């Protein structure tokens, strides 16, 4: 069995999924999409409530579905290899996630339910909502107001195949569960084919990396991680599944949030900021996000550089006053890359950075709504935000509550993250890139939380022995 040390050490080259050695059992029993995104273009999310009158039937269904369709990390890697070598598409990819209520309704006792505190409380809990500054549950979309027991993620590159599969699953599923909500997601791309989010920025660039393939690729692109090491240990991502059937059965906590983006209003606000600072719109956008549309980090450049693969090899050592990339910028708030080691109360730089790095999350978001990136929707489009982690309180919640939302961050009156900080507020913007004079401007919040939940992605051996 894997040891604590195996989970805590950062492997030089990550896990070689094609030659996993001691990680073999783990990869066979871990659901896909956790260590590395599934990469399919289209996905459907089915939010379920088990029918209370026949829980055994629900368990039977879950067991059969998991045996037939749930994709392991190992299978995901094999499919990806086949695609690269023989151009054979991976086909249907699925995941199963459960809520605390979901475990309870299926008959599990408290000691058998994964123990993370926010997971146990649920995203609707008034205390959690208060901490995150989330809207009241009555203002969430109707489906998310329901009690949610499980989430089934189904993904495919072929949209027709996906919809046919979902229709088929829907029919069986209706016998054992109510589908209280459904979302249809997709990968949005710009003209250059890069993955973007609805505001138009390249997304999914900076991630903690776990697998050899990702690490080898990043090492070349990012100069052997000289400024920023994106490698991570499994301990920030995985926890033991209390109900797993193998010696290395692991799972991960999933934070799911539907974030509606008002694209037209964001662009108007960005224009107004550009006018206020008397700078170009592109730079104004970069000062809000921390990267230009094309992914160029604004701490390194005041113009986009159009790199095919945007760099992730940077930190803020040359920008400790936030004159190039403001402290409020989305990527600086969600990954300060050492900033927290420079504040007065810090225990020492190295130690603080080590602690800071434990807050990292594995983002697996997809877009929904309008799929033409030249349109500027006001409603009905946005991000289905998903992230995996080992400890919700110390990772997603910490990031949103302690970094993104507060106006004091690294300095007093930095202001909230203009992309996700709740509530919105005033920020300080460099009048000229790299110069000390700052101008007050309130960039309003244009991403609205429409509902969400905390889930656990259990091991496959648990799911396939559940009935
Ligand atoms: C990075 C957009 C929500 C955490 C980014 C990037 C963009 C972006 C454009 C830069 C690309 C990259 O480095 O991958 C958005 C939008 C959101 C949203 C439009 C909402 C609609 C969130 C939320 C969180 C989050 C809710 C977590 C609380 C992060 C993190 C990074 C990031 C950790 C990487 C930062 C780094 O390592 O440099 N996001 N994001 N994002 N975002 Fe978001």
PDB file of N, CA, C and O in Angstrom, residues 29 59 62-64 66-67 108 243-246 459-467:
ATOM      1  N   UNK A  29      -8.137   2.297  -9.429  1.00  0.00           N
ATOM      2  CA  UNK A  29      -9.313   2.464  -8.566  1.00  0.00           C
ATOM      3  C   UNK A  29      -9.749   3.922  -8.410  1.00  0.00           C
ATOM      4  O   UNK A  29     -10.770   4.200  -7.787  1.00  0.00           O
ATOM      5  N   UNK A  59     -29.034   1.612  -5.593  1.00  0.00           N
ATOM      6  CA  UNK A  59     -27.681   1.059  -5.445  1.00  0.00           C
ATOM      7  C   UNK A  59     -27.344   0.107  -6.597  1.00  0.00           C
ATOM      8  O   UNK A  59     -26.218   0.116  -7.091  1.00  0.00           O
ATOM      9  N   UNK A  62     -26.529   2.201  -9.602  1.00  0.00           N
ATOM     10  CA  UNK A  62     -25.225   2.840  -9.437  1.00  0.00           C
ATOM     11  C   UNK A  62     -24.103   1.833  -9.682  1.00  0.00           C
ATOM     12  O   UNK A  62     -23.094   2.133 -10.326  1.00  0.00           O
ATOM     13  N   UNK A  63     -24.294   0.623  -9.161  1.00  0.00           N
ATOM     14  CA  UNK A  63     -23.283  -0.421  -9.316  1.00  0.00           C
ATOM     15  C   UNK A  63     -23.107  -0.798 -10.792  1.00  0.00           C
ATOM     16  O   UNK A  63     -21.991  -0.874 -11.296  1.00  0.00           O
ATOM     17  N   UNK A  64     -24.232  -1.009 -11.471  1.00  0.00           N
ATOM     18  CA  UNK A  64     -24.170  -1.398 -12.885  1.00  0.00           C
ATOM     19  C   UNK A  64     -23.557  -0.270 -13.722  1.00  0.00           C
ATOM     20  O   UNK A  64     -22.694  -0.501 -14.557  1.00  0.00           O
ATOM     21  N   UNK A  66     -21.581   2.070 -12.777  1.00  0.00           N
ATOM     22  CA  UNK A  66     -20.152   2.229 -12.478  1.00  0.00           C
ATOM     23  C   UNK A  66     -19.323   1.134 -13.144  1.00  0.00           C
ATOM     24  O   UNK A  66     -18.244   1.392 -13.682  1.00  0.00           O
ATOM     25  N   UNK A  67     -19.840  -0.105 -13.092  1.00  0.00           N
ATOM     26  CA  UNK A  67     -19.109  -1.216 -13.723  1.00  0.00           C
ATOM     27  C   UNK A  67     -18.962  -0.982 -15.218  1.00  0.00           C
ATOM     28  O   UNK A  67     -17.920  -1.230 -15.803  1.00  0.00           O
ATOM     29  N   UNK A 108     -25.491   4.938   4.525  1.00  0.00           N
ATOM     30  CA  UNK A 108     -24.177   4.947   5.175  1.00  0.00           C
ATOM     31  C   UNK A 108     -24.227   5.666   6.514  1.00  0.00           C
ATOM     32  O   UNK A 108     -24.935   6.656   6.682  1.00  0.00           O
ATOM     33  N   UNK A 243     -14.553   3.765   2.134  1.00  0.00           N
ATOM     34  CA  UNK A 243     -15.287   2.562   1.718  1.00  0.00           C
ATOM     35  C   UNK A 243     -14.633   1.819   0.563  1.00  0.00           C
ATOM     36  O   UNK A 243     -15.240   0.929  -0.029  1.00  0.00           O
ATOM     37  N   UNK A 244     -13.399   2.184   0.244  1.00  0.00           N
ATOM     38  CA  UNK A 244     -12.719   1.544  -0.888  1.00  0.00           C
ATOM     39  C   UNK A 244     -12.412   0.085  -0.586  1.00  0.00           C
ATOM     40  O   UNK A 244     -12.293  -0.317   0.571  1.00  0.00           O
ATOM     41  N   UNK A 245     -12.282  -0.720  -1.640  1.00  0.00           N
ATOM     42  CA  UNK A 245     -12.076  -2.159  -1.455  1.00  0.00           C
ATOM     43  C   UNK A 245     -10.652  -2.595  -1.758  1.00  0.00           C
ATOM     44  O   UNK A 245     -10.341  -3.781  -1.696  1.00  0.00           O
ATOM     45  N   UNK A 246      -9.777  -1.687  -2.131  1.00  0.00           N
ATOM     46  CA  UNK A 246      -8.391  -2.078  -2.377  1.00  0.00           C
ATOM     47  C   UNK A 246      -7.499  -1.369  -1.348  1.00  0.00           C
ATOM     48  O   UNK A 246      -7.953  -0.481  -0.633  1.00  0.00           O
ATOM     49  N   UNK A 459     -13.870   6.047  -4.764  1.00  0.00           N
ATOM     50  CA  UNK A 459     -13.083   5.091  -5.539  1.00  0.00           C
ATOM     51  C   UNK A 459     -14.034   4.216  -6.354  1.00  0.00           C
ATOM     52  O   UNK A 459     -15.214   4.043  -6.014  1.00  0.00           O
ATOM     53  N   UNK A 460     -13.502   3.628  -7.412  1.00  0.00           N
ATOM     54  CA  UNK A 460     -14.322   2.790  -8.287  1.00  0.00           C
ATOM     55  C   UNK A 460     -14.715   1.497  -7.583  1.00  0.00           C
ATOM     56  O   UNK A 460     -15.846   1.024  -7.723  1.00  0.00           O
ATOM     57  N   UNK A 461     -13.822   0.941  -6.739  1.00  0.00           N
ATOM     58  CA  UNK A 461     -14.170  -0.328  -6.072  1.00  0.00           C
ATOM     59  C   UNK A 461     -15.327  -0.137  -5.093  1.00  0.00           C
ATOM     60  O   UNK A 461     -16.118  -1.051  -4.875  1.00  0.00           O
ATOM     61  N   UNK A 462     -15.456   1.049  -4.524  1.00  0.00           N
ATOM     62  CA  UNK A 462     -16.622   1.326  -3.686  1.00  0.00           C
ATOM     63  C   UNK A 462     -17.883   1.307  -4.546  1.00  0.00           C
ATOM     64  O   UNK A 462     -18.867   0.635  -4.237  1.00  0.00           O
ATOM     65  N   UNK A 463     -17.841   2.031  -5.666  1.00  0.00           N
ATOM     66  CA  UNK A 463     -19.031   2.160  -6.512  1.00  0.00           C
ATOM     67  C   UNK A 463     -19.457   0.816  -7.107  1.00  0.00           C
ATOM     68  O   UNK A 463     -20.644   0.532  -7.219  1.00  0.00           O
ATOM     69  N   UNK A 464     -18.472  -0.014  -7.447  1.00  0.00           N
ATOM     70  CA  UNK A 464     -18.825  -1.269  -8.112  1.00  0.00           C
ATOM     71  C   UNK A 464     -19.192  -2.382  -7.117  1.00  0.00           C
ATOM     72  O   UNK A 464     -19.502  -3.494  -7.523  1.00  0.00           O
ATOM     73  N   UNK A 465     -19.121  -2.073  -5.816  1.00  0.00           N
ATOM     74  CA  UNK A 465     -19.554  -3.057  -4.797  1.00  0.00           C
ATOM     75  C   UNK A 465     -20.652  -2.488  -3.921  1.00  0.00           C
ATOM     76  O   UNK A 465     -20.882  -2.964  -2.811  1.00  0.00           O
ATOM     77  N   UNK A 466     -21.330  -1.462  -4.405  1.00  0.00           N
ATOM     78  CA  UNK A 466     -22.217  -0.709  -3.512  1.00  0.00           C
ATOM     79  C   UNK A 466     -23.525  -1.461  -3.215  1.00  0.00           C
ATOM     80  O   UNK A 466     -24.123  -1.265  -2.153  1.00  0.00           O
ATOM     81  N   UNK A 467     -23.964  -2.322  -4.124  1.00  0.00           N
ATOM     82  CA  UNK A 467     -25.303  -2.945  -3.944  1.00  0.00           C
ATOM     83  C   UNK A 467     -25.268  -4.170  -3.033  1.00  0.00           C
ATOM     84  O   UNK A 467     -24.275  -4.829  -2.938  1.00  0.00           O
TER      85      UNK A 467
END
